[in-house]
JSON list of C-alpha atoms in Angstrom, two decimals:
[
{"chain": "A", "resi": 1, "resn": "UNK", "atom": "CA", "xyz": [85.29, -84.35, 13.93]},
{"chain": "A", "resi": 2, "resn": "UNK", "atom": "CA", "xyz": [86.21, -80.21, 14.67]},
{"chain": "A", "resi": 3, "resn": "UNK", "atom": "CA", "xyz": [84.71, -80.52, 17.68]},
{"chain": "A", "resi": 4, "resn": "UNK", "atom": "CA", "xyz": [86.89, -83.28, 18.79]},
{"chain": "A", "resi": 5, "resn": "UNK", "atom": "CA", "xyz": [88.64, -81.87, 22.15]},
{"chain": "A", "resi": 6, "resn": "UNK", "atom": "CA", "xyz": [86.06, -78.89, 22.99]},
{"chain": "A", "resi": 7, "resn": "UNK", "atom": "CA", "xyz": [84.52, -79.55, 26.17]},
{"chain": "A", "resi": 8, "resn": "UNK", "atom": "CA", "xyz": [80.42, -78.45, 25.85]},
{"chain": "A", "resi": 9, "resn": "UNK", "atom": "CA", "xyz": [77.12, -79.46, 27.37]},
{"chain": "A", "resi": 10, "resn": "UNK", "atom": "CA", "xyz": [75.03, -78.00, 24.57]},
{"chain": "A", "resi": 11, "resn": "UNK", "atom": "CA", "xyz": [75.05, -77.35, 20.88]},
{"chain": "A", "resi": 12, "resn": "UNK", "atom": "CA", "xyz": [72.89, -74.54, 18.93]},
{"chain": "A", "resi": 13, "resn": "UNK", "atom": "CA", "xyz": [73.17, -75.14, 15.14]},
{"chain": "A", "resi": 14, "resn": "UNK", "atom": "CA", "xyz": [72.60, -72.19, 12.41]},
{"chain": "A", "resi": 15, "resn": "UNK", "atom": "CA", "xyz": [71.26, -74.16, 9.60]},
{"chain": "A", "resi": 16, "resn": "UNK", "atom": "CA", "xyz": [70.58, -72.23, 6.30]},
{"chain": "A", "resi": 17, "resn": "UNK", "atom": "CA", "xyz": [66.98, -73.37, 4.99]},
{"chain": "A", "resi": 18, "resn": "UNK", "atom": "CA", "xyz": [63.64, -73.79, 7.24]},
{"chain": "A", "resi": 19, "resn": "UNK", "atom": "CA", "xyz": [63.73, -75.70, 10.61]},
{"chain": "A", "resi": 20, "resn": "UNK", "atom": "CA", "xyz": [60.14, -76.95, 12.26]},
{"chain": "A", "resi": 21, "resn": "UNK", "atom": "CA", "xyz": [60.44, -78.21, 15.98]},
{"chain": "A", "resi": 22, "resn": "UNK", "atom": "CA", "xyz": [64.07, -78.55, 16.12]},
{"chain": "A", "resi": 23, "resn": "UNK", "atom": "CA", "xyz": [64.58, -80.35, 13.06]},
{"chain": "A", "resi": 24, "resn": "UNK", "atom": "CA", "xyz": [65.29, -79.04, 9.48]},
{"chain": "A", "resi": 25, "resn": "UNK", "atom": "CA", "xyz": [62.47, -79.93, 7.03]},
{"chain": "A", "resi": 26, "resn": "UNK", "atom": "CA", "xyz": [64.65, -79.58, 3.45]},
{"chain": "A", "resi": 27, "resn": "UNK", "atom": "CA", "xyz": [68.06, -79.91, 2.43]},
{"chain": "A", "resi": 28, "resn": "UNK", "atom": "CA", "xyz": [69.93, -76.53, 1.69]},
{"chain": "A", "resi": 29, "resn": "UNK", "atom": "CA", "xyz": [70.28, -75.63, -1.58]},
{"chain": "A", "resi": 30, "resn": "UNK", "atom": "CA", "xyz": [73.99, -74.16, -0.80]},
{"chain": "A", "resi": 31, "resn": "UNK", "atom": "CA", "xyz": [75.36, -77.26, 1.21]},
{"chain": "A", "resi": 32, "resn": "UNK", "atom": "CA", "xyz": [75.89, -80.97, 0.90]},
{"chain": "A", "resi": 33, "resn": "UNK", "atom": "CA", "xyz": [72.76, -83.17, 1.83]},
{"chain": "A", "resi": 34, "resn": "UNK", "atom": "CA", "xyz": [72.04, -85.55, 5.06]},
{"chain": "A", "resi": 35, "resn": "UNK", "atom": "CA", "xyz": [70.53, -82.58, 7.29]},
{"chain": "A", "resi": 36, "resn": "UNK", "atom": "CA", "xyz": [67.09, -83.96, 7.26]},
{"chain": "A", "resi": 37, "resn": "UNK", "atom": "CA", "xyz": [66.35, -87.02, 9.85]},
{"chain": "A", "resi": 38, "resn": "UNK", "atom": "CA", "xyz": [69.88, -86.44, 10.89]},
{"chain": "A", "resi": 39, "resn": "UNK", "atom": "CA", "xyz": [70.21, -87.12, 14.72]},
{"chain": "A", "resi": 40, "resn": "UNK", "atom": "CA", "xyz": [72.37, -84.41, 16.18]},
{"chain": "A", "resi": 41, "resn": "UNK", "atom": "CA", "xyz": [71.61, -84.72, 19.67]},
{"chain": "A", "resi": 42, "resn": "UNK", "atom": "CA", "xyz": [73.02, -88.60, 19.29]},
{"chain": "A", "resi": 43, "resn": "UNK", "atom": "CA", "xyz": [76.10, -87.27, 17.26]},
{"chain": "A", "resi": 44, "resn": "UNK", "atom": "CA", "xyz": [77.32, -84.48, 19.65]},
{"chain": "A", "resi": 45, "resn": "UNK", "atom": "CA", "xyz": [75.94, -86.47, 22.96]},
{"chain": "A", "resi": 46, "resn": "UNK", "atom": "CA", "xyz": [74.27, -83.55, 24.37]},
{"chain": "A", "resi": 47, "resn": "UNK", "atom": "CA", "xyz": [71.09, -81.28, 23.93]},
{"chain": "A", "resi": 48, "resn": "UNK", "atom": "CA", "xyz": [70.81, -79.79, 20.49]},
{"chain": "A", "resi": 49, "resn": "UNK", "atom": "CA", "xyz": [69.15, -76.50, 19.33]},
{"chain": "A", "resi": 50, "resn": "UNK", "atom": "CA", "xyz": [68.57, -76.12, 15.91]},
{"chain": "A", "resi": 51, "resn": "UNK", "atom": "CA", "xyz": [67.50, -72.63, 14.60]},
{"chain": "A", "resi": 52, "resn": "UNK", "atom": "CA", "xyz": [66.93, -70.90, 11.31]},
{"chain": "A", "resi": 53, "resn": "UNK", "atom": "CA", "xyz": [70.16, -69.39, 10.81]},
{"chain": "A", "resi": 54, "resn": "UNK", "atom": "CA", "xyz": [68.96, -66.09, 9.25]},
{"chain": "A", "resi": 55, "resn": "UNK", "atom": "CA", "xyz": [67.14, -66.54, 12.66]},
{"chain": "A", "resi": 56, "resn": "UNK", "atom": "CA", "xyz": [70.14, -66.90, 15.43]},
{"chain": "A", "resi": 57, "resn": "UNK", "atom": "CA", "xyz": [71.76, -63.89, 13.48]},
{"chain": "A", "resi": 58, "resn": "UNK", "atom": "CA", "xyz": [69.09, -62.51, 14.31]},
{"chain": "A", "resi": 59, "resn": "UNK", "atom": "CA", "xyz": [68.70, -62.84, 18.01]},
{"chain": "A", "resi": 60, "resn": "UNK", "atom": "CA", "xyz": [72.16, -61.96, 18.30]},
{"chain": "A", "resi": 61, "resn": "UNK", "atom": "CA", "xyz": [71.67, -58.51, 16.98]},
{"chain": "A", "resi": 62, "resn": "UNK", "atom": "CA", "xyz": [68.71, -57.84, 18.86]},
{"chain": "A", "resi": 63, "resn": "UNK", "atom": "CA", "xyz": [68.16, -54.87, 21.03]},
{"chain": "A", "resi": 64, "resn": "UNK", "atom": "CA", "xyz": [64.52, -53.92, 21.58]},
{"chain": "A", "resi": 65, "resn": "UNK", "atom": "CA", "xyz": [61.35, -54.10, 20.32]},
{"chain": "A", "resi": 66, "resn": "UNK", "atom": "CA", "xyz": [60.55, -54.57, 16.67]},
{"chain": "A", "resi": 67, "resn": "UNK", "atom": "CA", "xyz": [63.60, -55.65, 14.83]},
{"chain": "A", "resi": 68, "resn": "UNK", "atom": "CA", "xyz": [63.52, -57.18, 10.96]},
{"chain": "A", "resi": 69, "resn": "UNK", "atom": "CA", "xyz": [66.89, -58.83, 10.16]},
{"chain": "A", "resi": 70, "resn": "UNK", "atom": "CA", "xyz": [68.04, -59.08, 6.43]},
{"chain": "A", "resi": 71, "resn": "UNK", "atom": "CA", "xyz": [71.28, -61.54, 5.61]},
{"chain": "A", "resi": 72, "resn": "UNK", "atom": "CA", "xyz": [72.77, -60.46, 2.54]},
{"chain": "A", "resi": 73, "resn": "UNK", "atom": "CA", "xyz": [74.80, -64.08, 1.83]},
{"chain": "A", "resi": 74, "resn": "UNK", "atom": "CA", "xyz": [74.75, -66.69, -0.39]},
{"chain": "A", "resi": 75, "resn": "UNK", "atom": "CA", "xyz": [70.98, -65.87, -0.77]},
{"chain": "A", "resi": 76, "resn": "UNK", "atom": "CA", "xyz": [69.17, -63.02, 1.08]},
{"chain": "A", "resi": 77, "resn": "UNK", "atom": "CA", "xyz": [68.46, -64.77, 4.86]},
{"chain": "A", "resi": 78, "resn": "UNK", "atom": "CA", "xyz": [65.57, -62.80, 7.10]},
{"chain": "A", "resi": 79, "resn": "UNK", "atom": "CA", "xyz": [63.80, -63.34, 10.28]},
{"chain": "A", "resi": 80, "resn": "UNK", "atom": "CA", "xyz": [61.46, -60.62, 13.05]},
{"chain": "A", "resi": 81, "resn": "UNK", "atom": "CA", "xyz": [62.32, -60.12, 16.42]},
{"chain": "A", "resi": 82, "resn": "UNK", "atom": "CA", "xyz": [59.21, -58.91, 18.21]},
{"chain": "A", "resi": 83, "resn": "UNK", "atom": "CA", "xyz": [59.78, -58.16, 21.95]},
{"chain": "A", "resi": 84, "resn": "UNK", "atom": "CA", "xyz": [62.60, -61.24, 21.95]},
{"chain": "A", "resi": 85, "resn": "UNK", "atom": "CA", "xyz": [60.93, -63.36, 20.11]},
{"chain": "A", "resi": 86, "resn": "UNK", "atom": "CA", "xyz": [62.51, -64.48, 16.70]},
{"chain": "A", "resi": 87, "resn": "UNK", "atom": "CA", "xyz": [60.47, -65.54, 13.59]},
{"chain": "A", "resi": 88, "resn": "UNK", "atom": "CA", "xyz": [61.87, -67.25, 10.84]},
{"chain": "A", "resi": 89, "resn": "UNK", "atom": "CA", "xyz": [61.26, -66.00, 7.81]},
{"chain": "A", "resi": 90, "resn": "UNK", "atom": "CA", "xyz": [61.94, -66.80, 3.81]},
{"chain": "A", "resi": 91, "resn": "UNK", "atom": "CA", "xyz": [60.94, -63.82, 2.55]},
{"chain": "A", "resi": 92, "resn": "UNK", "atom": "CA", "xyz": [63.83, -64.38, 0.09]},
{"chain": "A", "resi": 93, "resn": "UNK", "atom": "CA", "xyz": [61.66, -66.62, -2.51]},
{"chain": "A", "resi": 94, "resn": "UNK", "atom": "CA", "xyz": [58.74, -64.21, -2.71]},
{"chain": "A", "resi": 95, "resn": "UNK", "atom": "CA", "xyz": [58.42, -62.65, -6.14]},
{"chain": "A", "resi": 96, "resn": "UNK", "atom": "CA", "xyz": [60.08, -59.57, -7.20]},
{"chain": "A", "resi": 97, "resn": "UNK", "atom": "CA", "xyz": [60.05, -58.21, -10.56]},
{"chain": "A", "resi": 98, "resn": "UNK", "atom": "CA", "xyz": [61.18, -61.06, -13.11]},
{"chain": "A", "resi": 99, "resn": "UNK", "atom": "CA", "xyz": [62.16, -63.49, -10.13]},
{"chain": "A", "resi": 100, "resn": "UNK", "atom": "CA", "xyz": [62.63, -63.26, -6.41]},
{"chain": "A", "resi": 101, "resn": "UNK", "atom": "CA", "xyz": [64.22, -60.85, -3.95]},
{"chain": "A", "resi": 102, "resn": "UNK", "atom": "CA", "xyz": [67.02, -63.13, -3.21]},
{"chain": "A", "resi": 103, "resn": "UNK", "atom": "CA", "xyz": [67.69, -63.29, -7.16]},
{"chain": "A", "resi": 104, "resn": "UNK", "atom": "CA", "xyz": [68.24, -59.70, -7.24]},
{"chain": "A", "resi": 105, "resn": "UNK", "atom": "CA", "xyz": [70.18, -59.03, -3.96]},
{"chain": "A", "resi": 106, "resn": "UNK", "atom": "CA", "xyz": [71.82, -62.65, -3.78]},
{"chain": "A", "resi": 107, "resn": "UNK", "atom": "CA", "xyz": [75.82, -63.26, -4.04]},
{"chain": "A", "resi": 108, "resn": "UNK", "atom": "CA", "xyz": [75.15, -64.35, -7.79]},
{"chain": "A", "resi": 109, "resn": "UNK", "atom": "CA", "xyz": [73.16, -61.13, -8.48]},
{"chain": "A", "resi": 110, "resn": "UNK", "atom": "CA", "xyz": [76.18, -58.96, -6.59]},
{"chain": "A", "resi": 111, "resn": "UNK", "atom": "CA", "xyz": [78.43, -60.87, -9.08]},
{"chain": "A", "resi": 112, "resn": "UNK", "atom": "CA", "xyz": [76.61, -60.93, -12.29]},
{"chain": "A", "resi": 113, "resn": "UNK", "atom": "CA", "xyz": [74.76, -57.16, -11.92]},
{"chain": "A", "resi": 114, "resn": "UNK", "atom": "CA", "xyz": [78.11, -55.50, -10.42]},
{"chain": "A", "resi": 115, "resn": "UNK", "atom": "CA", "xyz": [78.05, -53.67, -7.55]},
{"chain": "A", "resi": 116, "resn": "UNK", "atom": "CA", "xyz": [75.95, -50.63, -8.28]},
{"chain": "A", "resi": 117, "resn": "UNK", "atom": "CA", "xyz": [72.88, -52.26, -10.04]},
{"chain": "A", "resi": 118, "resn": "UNK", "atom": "CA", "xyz": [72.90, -54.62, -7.24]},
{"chain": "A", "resi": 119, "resn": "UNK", "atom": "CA", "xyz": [73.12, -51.80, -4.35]},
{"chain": "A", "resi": 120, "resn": "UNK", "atom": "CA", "xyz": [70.02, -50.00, -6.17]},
{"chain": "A", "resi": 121, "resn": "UNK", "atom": "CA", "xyz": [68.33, -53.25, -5.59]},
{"chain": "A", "resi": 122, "resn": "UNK", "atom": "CA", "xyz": [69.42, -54.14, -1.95]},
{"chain": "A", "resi": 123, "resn": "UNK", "atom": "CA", "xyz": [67.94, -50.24, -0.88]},
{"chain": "A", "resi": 124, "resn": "UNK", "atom": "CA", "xyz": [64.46, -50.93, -3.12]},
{"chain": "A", "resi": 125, "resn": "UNK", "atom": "CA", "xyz": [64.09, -54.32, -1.40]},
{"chain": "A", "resi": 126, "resn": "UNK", "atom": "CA", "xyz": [64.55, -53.00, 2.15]},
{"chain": "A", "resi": 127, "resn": "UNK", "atom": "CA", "xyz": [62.13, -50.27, 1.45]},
{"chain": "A", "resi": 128, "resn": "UNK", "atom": "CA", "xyz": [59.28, -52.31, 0.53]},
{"chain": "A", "resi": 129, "resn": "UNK", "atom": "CA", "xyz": [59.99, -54.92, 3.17]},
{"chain": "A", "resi": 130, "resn": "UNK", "atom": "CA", "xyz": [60.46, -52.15, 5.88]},
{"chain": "A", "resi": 131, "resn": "UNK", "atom": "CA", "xyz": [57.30, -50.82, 4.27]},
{"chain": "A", "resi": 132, "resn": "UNK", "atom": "CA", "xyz": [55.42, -53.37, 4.75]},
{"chain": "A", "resi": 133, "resn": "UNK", "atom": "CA", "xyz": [56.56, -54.63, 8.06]},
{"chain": "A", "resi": 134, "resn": "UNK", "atom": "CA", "xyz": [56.89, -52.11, 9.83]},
{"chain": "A", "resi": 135, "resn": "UNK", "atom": "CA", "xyz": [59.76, -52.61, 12.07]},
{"chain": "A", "resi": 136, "resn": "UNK", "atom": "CA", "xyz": [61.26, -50.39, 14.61]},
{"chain": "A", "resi": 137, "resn": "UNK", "atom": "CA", "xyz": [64.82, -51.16, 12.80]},
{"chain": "A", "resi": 138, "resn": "UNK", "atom": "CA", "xyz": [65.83, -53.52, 10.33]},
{"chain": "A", "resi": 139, "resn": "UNK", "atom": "CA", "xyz": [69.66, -55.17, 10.94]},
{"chain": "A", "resi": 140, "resn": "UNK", "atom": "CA", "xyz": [71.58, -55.91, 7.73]},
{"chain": "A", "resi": 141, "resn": "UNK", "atom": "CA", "xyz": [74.10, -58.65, 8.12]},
{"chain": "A", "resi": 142, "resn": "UNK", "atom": "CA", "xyz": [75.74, -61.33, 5.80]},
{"chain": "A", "resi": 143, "resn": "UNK", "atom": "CA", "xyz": [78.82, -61.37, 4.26]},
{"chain": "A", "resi": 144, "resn": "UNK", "atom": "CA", "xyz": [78.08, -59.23, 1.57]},
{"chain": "A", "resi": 145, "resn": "UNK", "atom": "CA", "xyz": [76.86, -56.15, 3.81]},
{"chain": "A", "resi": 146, "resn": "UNK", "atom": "CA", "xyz": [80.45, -55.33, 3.71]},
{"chain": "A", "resi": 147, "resn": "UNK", "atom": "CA", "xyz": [79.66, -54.50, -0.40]},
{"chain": "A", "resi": 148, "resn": "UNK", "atom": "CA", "xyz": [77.12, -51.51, 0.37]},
{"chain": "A", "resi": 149, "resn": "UNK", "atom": "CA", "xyz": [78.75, -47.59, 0.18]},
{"chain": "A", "resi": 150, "resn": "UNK", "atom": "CA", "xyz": [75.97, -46.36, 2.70]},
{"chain": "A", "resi": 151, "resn": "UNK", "atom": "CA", "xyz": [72.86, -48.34, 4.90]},
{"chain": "A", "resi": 152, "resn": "UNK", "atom": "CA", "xyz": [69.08, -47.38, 4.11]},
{"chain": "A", "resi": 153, "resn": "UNK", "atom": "CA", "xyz": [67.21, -45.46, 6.11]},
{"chain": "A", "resi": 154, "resn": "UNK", "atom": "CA", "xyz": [66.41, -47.04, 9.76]},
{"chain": "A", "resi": 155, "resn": "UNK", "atom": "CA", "xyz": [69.34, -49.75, 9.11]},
{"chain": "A", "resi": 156, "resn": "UNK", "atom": "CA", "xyz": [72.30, -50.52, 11.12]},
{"chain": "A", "resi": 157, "resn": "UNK", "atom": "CA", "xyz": [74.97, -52.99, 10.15]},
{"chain": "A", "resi": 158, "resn": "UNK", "atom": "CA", "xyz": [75.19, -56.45, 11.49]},
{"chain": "A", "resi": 159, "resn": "UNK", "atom": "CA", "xyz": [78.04, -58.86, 11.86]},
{"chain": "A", "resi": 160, "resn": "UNK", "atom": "CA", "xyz": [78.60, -62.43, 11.32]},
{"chain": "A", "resi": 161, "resn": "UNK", "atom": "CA", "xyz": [80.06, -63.01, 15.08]},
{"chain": "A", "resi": 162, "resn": "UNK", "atom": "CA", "xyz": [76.34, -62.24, 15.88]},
{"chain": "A", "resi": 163, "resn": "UNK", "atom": "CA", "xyz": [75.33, -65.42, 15.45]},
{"chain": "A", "resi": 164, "resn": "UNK", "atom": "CA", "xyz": [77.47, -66.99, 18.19]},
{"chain": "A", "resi": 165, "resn": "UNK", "atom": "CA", "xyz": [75.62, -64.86, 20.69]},
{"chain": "A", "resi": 166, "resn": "UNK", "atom": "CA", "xyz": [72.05, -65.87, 19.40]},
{"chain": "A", "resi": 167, "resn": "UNK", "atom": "CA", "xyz": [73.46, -69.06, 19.78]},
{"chain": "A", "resi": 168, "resn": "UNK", "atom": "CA", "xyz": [73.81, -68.60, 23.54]},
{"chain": "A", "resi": 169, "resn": "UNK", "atom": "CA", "xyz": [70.52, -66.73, 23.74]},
{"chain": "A", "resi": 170, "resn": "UNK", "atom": "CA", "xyz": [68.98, -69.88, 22.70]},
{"chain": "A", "resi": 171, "resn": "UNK", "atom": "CA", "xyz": [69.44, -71.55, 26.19]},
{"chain": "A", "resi": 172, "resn": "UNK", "atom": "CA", "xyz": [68.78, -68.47, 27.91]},
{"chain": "A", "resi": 173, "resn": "UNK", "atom": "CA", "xyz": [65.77, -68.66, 30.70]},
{"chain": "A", "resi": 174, "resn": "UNK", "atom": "CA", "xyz": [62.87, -66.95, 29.72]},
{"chain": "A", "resi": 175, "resn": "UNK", "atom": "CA", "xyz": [62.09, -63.35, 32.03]},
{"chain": "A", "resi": 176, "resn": "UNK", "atom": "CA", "xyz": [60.95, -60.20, 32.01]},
{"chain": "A", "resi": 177, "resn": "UNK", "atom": "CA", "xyz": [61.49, -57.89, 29.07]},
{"chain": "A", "resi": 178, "resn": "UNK", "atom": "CA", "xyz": [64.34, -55.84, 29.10]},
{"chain": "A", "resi": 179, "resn": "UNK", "atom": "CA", "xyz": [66.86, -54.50, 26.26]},
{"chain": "A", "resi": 180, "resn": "UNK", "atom": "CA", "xyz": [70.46, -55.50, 25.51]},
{"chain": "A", "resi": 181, "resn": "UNK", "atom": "CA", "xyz": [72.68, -54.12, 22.75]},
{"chain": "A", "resi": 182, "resn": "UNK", "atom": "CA", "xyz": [74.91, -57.25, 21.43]},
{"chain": "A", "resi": 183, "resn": "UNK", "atom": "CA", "xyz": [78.10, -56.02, 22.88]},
{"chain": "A", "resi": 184, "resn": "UNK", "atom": "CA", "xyz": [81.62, -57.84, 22.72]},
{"chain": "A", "resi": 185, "resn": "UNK", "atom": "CA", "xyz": [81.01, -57.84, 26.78]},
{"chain": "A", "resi": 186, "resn": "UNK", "atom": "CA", "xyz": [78.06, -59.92, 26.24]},
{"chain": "A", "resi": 187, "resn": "UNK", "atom": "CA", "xyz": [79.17, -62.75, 24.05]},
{"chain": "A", "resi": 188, "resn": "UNK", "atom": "CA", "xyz": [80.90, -63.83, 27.79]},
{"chain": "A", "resi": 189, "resn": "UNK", "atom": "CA", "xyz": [78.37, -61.91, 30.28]},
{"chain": "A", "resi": 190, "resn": "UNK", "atom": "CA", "xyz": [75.43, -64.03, 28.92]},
{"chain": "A", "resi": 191, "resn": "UNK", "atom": "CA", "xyz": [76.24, -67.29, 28.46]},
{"chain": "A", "resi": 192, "resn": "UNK", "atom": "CA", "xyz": [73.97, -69.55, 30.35]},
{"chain": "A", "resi": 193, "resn": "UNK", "atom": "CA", "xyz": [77.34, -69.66, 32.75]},
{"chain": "A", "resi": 194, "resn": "UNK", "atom": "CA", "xyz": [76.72, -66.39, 33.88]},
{"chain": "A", "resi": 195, "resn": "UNK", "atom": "CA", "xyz": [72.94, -67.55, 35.19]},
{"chain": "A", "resi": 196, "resn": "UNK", "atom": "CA", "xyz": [71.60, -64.21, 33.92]},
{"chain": "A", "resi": 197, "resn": "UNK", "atom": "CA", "xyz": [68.00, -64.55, 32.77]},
{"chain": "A", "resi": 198, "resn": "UNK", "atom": "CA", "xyz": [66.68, -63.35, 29.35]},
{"chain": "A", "resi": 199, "resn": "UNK", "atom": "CA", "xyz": [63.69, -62.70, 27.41]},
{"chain": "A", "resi": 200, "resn": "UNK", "atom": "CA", "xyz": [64.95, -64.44, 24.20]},
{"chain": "A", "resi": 201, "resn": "UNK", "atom": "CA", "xyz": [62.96, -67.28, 22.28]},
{"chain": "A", "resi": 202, "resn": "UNK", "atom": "CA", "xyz": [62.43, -68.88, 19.15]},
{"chain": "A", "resi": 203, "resn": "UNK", "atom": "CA", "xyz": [58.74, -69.01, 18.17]},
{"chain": "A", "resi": 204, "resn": "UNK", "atom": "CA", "xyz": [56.21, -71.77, 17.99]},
{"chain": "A", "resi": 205, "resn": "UNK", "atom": "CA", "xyz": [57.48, -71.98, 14.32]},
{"chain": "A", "resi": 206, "resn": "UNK", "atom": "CA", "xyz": [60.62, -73.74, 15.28]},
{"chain": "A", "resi": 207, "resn": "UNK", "atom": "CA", "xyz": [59.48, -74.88, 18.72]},
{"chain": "A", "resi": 208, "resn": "UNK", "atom": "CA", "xyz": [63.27, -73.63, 20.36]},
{"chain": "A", "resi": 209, "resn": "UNK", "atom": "CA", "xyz": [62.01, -71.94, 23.11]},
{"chain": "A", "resi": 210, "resn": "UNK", "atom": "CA", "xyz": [64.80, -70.55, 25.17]},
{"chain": "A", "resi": 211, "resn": "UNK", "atom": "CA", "xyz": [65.19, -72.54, 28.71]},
{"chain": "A", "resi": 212, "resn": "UNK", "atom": "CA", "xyz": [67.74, -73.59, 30.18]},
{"chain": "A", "resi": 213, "resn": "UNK", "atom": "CA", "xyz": [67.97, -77.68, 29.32]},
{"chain": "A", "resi": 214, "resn": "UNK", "atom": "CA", "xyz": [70.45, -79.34, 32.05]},
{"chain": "A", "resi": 215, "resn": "UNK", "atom": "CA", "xyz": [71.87, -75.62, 32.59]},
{"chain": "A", "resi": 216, "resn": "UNK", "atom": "CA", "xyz": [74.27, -76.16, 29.91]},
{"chain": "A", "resi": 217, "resn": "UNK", "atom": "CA", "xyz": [77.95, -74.21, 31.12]},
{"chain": "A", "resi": 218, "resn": "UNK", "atom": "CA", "xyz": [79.23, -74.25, 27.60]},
{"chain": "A", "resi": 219, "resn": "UNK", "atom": "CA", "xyz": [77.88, -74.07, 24.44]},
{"chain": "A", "resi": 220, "resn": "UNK", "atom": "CA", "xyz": [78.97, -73.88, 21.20]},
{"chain": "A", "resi": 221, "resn": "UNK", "atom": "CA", "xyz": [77.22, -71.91, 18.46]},
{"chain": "A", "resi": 222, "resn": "UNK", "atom": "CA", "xyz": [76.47, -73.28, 14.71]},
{"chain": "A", "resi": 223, "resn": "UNK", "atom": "CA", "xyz": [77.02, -71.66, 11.35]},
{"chain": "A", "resi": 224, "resn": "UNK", "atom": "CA", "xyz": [77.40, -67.95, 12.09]},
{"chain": "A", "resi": 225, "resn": "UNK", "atom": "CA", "xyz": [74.30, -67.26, 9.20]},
{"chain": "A", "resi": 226, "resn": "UNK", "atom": "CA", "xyz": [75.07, -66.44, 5.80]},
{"chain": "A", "resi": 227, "resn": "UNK", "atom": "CA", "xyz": [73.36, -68.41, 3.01]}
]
């Protein structure tokens, strides 16, 4: 097992397809199978949060109010932040022009369309979803962010190493509202170790709300969200 000498009281787990009340509800299309009716809070011994992982990208990137999160991976990964609370979303498989979005700014589409068709695409499909949204900001991360020459309008780039801090926002105490930019300082500075409390939740969707379970010290964060 990789985890086999870490010392942790609590696990938050990325997983790449839709999760409902902790649990994920298919198999992913990019991974091997057994996620579904899988115990992980037996396997690791400890509480378990598991989260969208478009989603904990997500919260990790967060800063204030109305945030939409595109992954540009494997597939094309998206959630909303809404005052601190993330929603899953898979706006990847709705229909765009002779397939879906995710077939047209997807790894495979990078690969098959070359680098400028597929950048043409990536700023049309942020348009319309930022159009139609309405967010405050929209956060591109994934891998393949790395692949764009310059960010649409209203976008900032996201990073991979993200994730680990949504994963710690997961435990995080519910509180008052406030705004945090996902500094290297924080990754340490809120950790349910520090006792800080946070406005950051998962919604009803996934039924991860963020409290504190047995005030874990340590946890360790899941797959860091690129499909």
């Amino acid at each position: 097992m990789v985890v086999g000498n870490w010392q942790y009281e609590a696990v938050s787990i990325g997983f790449p397809g839709p999760v409902l009340r902790n649990h994920p509800v298919a198999e992913p299309r990019n991974l091997g199978g057994g996620w579904v009716g899988f115990n992980f809070r037996s396997a690791f011994g400890c509480p378990v949060k598991v989260v969208n992982d478009a989603a904990m990208q997500a919260l990790g990137s967060y800063r204030k109010g109305k945030m939409l999160f595109l992954g540009l991976g494997t597939g094309l990964g998206s959630a909303l932040v809404v005052d601190g609370i993330v929603e899953p979303m898979e706006l990847g498989h709705l229909p765009y022009k002779k397939g879906t979005y995710e077939s047209y700014v997807g790894n495979n589409a990078l690969l098959k369309q070359g680098k400028k068709k597929w950048r043409r695409h990536v700023a049309d499909v942020v348009a319309r979803l930022t159009a139609a949204l309405e967010p405050d900001e929209v956060v591109l991360g994934g891998g393949n962010v790395k692949e764009l020459k310059e960010l649409p309008p209203k976008c900032r780039a996201g990073d991979n190493l993200n994730a680990f801090l949504g994963g710690f926002r997961l435990w995080e105490e519910v509180n008052e509202s406030r705004s945090m930019a996902p500094t290297a300082a924080s990754l340490t500075s809120n950790t349910p170790k520090s006792g800080k409390k946070s406005k950051y939740r998962s919604s009803s969707r996934s039924k991860n709300w963020a409290r504190t379970v047995g005030k874990p010290a340590r946890g360790r964060g899941g797959s860091p969200g690129d499909r």
